[in-house]
mmCIF file of C-alpha atoms and ligand atoms in Angstrom:
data_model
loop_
_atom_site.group_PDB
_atom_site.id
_atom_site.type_symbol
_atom_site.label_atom_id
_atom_site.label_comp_id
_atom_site.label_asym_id
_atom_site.label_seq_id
_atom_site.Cartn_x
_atom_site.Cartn_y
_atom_site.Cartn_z
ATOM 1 C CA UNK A 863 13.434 11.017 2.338
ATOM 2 C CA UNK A 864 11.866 11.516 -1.515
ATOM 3 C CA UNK A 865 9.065 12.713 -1.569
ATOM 4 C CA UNK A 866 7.335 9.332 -3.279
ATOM 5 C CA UNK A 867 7.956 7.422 0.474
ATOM 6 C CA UNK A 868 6.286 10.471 1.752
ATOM 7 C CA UNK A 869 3.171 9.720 0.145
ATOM 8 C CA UNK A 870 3.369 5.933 0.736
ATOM 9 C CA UNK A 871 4.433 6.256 4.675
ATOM 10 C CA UNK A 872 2.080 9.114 5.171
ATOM 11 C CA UNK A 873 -0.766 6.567 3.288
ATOM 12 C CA UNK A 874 0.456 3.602 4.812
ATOM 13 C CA UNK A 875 0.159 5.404 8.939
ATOM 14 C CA UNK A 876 -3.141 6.607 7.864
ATOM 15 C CA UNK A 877 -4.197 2.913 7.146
ATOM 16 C CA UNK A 878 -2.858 1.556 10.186
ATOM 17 C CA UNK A 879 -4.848 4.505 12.462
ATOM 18 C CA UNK A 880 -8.407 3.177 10.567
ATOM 19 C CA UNK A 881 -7.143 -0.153 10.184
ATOM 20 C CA UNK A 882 -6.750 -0.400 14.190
ATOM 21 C CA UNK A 883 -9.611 1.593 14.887
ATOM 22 C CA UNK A 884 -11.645 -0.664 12.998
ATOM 23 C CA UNK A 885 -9.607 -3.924 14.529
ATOM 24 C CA UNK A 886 -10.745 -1.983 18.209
ATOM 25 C CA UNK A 887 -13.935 -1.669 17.322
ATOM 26 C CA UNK A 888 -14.521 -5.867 15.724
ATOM 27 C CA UNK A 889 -12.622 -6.739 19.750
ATOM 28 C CA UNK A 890 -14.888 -4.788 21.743
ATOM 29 C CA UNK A 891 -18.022 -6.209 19.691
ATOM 30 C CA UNK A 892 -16.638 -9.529 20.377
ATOM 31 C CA UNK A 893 -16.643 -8.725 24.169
ATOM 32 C CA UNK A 894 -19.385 -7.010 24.388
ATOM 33 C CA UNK A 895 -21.624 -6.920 21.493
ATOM 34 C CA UNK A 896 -23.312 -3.321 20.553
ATOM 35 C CA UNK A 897 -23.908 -2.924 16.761
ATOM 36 C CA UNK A 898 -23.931 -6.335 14.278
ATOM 37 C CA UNK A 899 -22.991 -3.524 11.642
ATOM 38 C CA UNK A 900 -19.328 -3.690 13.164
ATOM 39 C CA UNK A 901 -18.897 -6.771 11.546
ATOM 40 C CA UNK A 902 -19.049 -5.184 8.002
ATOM 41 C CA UNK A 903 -15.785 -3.646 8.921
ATOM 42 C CA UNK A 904 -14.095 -6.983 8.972
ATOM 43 C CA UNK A 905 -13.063 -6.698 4.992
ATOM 44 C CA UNK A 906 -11.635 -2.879 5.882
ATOM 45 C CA UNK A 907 -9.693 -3.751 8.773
ATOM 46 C CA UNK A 908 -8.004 -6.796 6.741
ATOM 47 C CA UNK A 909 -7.256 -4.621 3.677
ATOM 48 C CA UNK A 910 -6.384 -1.674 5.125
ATOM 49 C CA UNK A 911 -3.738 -3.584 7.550
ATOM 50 C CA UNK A 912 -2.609 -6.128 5.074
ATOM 51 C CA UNK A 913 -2.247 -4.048 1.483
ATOM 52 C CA UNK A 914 -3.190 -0.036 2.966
ATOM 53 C CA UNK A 915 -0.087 -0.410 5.840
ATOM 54 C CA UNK A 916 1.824 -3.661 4.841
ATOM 55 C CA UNK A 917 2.492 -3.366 1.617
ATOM 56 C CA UNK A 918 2.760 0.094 1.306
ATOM 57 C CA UNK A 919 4.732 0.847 3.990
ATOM 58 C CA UNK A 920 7.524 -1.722 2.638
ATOM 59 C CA UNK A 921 6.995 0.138 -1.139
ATOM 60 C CA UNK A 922 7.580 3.401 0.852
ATOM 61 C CA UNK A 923 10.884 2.162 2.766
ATOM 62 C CA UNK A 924 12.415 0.330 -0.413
ATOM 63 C CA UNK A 925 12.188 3.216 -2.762
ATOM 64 C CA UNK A 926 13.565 5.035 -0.320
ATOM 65 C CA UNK A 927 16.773 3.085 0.439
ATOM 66 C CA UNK A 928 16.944 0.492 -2.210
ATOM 67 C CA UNK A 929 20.542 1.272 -3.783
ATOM 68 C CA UNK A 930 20.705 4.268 -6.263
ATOM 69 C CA UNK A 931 22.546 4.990 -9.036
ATOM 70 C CA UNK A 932 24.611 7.391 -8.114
ATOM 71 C CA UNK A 933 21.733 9.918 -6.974
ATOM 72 C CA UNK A 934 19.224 8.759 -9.118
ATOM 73 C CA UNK A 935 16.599 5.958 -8.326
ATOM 74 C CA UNK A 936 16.508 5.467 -11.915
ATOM 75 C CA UNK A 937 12.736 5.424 -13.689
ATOM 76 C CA UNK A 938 10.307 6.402 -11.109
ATOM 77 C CA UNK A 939 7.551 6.507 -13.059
ATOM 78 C CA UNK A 940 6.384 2.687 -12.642
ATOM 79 C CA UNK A 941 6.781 3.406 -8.390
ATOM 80 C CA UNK A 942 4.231 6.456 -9.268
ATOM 81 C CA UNK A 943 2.033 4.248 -10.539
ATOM 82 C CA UNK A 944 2.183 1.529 -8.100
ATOM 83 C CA UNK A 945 1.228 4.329 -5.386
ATOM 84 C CA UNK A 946 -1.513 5.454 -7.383
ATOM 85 C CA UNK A 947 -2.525 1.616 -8.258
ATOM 86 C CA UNK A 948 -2.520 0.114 -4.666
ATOM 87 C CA UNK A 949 -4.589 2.701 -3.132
ATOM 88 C CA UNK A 950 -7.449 2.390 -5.845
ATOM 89 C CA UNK A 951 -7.319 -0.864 -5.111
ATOM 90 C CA UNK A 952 -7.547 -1.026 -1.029
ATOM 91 C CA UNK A 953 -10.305 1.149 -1.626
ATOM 92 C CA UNK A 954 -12.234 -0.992 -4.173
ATOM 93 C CA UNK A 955 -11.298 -4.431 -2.729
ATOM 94 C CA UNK A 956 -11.631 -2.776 0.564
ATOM 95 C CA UNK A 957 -14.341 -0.442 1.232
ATOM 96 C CA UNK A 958 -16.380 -1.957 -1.957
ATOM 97 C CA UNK A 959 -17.823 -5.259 -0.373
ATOM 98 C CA UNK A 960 -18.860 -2.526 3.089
ATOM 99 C CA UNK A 961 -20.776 -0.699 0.165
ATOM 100 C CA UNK A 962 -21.981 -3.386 -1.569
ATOM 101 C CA UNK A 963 -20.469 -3.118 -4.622
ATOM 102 C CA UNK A 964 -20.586 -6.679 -6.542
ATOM 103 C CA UNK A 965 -17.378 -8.401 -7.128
ATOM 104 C CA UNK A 966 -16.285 -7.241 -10.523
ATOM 105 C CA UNK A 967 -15.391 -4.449 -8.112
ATOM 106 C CA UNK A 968 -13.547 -6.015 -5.867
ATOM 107 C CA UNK A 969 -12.146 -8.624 -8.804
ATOM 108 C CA UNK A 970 -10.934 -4.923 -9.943
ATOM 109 C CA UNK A 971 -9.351 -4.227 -6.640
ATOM 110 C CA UNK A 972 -7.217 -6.897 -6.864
ATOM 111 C CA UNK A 973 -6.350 -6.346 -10.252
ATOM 112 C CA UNK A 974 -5.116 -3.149 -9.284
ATOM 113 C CA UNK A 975 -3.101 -4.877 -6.473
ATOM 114 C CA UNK A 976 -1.471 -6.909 -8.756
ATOM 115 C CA UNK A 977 -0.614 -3.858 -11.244
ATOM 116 C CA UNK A 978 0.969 -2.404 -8.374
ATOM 117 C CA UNK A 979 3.019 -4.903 -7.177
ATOM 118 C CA UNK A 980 4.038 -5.463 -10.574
ATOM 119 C CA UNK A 981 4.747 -1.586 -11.210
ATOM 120 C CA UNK A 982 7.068 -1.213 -8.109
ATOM 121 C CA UNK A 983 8.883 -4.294 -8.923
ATOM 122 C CA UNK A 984 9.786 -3.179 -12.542
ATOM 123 C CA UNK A 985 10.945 0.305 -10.831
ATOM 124 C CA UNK A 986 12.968 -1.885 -8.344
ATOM 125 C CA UNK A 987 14.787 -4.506 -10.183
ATOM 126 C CA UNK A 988 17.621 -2.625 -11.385
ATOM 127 C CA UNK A 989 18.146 -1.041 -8.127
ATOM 128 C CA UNK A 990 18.682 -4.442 -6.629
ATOM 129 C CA UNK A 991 22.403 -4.801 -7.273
ATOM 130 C CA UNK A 992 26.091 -4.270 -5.784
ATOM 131 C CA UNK A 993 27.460 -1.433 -4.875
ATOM 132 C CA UNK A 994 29.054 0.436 -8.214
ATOM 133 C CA UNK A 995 27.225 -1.483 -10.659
ATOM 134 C CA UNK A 996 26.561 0.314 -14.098
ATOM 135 C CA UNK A 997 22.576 2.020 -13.879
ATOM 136 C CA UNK A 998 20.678 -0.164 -16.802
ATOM 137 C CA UNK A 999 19.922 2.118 -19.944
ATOM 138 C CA UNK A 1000 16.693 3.334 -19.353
ATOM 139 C CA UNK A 1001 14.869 6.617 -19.528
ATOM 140 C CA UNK A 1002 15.754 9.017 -15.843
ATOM 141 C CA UNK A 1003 12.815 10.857 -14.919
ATOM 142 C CA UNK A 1004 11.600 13.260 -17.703
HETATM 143 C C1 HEM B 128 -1.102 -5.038 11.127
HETATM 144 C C2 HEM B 128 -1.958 -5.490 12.014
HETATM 145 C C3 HEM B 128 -3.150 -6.410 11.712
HETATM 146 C C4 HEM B 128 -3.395 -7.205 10.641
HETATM 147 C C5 HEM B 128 -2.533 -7.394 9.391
HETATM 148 C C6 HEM B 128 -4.695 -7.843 10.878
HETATM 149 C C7 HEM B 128 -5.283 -8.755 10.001
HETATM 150 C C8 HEM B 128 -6.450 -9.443 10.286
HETATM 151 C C9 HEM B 128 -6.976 -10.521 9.470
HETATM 152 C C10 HEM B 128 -6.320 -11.058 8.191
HETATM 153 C C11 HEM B 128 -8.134 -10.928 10.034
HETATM 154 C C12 HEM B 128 -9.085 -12.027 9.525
HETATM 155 C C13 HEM B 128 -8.715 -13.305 10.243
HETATM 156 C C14 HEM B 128 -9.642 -14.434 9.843
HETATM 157 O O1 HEM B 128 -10.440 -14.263 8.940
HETATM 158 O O2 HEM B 128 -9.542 -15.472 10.455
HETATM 159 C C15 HEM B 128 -8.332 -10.122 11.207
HETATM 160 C C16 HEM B 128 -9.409 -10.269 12.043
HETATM 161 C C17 HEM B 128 -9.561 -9.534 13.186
HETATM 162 N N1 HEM B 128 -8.698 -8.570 13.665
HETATM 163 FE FE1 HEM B 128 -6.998 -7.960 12.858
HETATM 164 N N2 HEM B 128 -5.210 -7.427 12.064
HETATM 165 C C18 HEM B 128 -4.287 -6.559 12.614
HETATM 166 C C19 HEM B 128 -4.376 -5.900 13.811
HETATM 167 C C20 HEM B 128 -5.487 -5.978 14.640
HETATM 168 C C21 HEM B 128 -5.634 -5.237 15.872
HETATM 169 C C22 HEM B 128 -4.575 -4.267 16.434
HETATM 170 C C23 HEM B 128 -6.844 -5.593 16.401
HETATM 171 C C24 HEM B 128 -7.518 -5.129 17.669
HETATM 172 C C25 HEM B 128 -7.264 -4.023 18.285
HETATM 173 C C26 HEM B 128 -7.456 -6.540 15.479
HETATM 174 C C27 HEM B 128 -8.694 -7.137 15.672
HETATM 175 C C28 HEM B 128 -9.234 -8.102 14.852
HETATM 176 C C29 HEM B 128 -10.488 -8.808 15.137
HETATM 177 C C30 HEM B 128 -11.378 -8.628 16.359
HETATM 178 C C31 HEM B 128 -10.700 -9.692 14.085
HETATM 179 C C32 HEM B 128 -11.882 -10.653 13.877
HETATM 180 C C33 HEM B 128 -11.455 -12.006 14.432
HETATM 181 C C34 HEM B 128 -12.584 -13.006 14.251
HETATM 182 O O3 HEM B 128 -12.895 -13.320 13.092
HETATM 183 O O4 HEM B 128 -13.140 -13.434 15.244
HETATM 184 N N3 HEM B 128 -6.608 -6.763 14.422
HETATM 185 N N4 HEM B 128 -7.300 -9.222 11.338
#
């Protein structure tokens, strides 16, 4: 496995042992209710699950098997930056409203969603072809 999906599977199972913890923790409260602070975790456990495991595991697994050229996964740099992208943004649109950061911060978040959906797809689009088609003429990895 490259060692990109290592960072995005290892990020994306870290997400989904909080994300759980924190989905745990909002069930028992429901049940039994012990600490109205639990319910500041609700943002969290939605981000973490949805973008923090989701979305990054599926990043992780596509890069990984996604066709190749040859044995080259063609410009890697914009999947760098979607890594890098997505998890400043779970953490701003995330953990910013349990800190009470104001919502240019979590309007950031997003933004930085959005980059990194947009990054991985411009790293994936070539790679979505046939088996034997030509790579497209682009830059390999420096
Ligand atoms: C990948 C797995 C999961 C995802 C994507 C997820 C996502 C969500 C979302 C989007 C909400 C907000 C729903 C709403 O606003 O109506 C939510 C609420 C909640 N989740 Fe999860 N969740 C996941 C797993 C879990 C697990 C495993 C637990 C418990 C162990 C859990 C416990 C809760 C609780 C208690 C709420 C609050 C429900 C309420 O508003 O009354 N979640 N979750």
């Amino acid at each position: 496995m490259p060692r990109l999906s290592c960072w995005f599977i290892r990020a994306a199972l870290l997400y989904l042992a909080v994300g759980i913890t924190f989905g745990a923790l909002l069930l028992f409260h429901k049940g039994i209710p012990f600490e109205p602070f639990v319910w500041r975790l609700l943002p969290v456990h939605v981000e973490f699950l949805l973008f923090g495991w989701t979305v990054q595991l599926a990043m992780g697994v596509a890069f990984w098997i996604f066709p190749r050229f040859w044995r080259s996964r063609g410009n890697e740099r914009p999947a760098r930056l979607a890594f890098g992208l997505l998890n400043i943004g779970v953490w701003l649109a995330g953990v910013g409203p349990l800190l009470g950061a104001p919502p240019v911060i979590i309007f950031l978040g997003r933004l930085a969603e959005a980059g990194a959906a947009a990054a991985f797809a411009l790293h994936a689009w070539s790679r979505v072809k046939p088996p034997g088609a030509e790579p497209p003429k682009i830059p390999q990895n420096p």
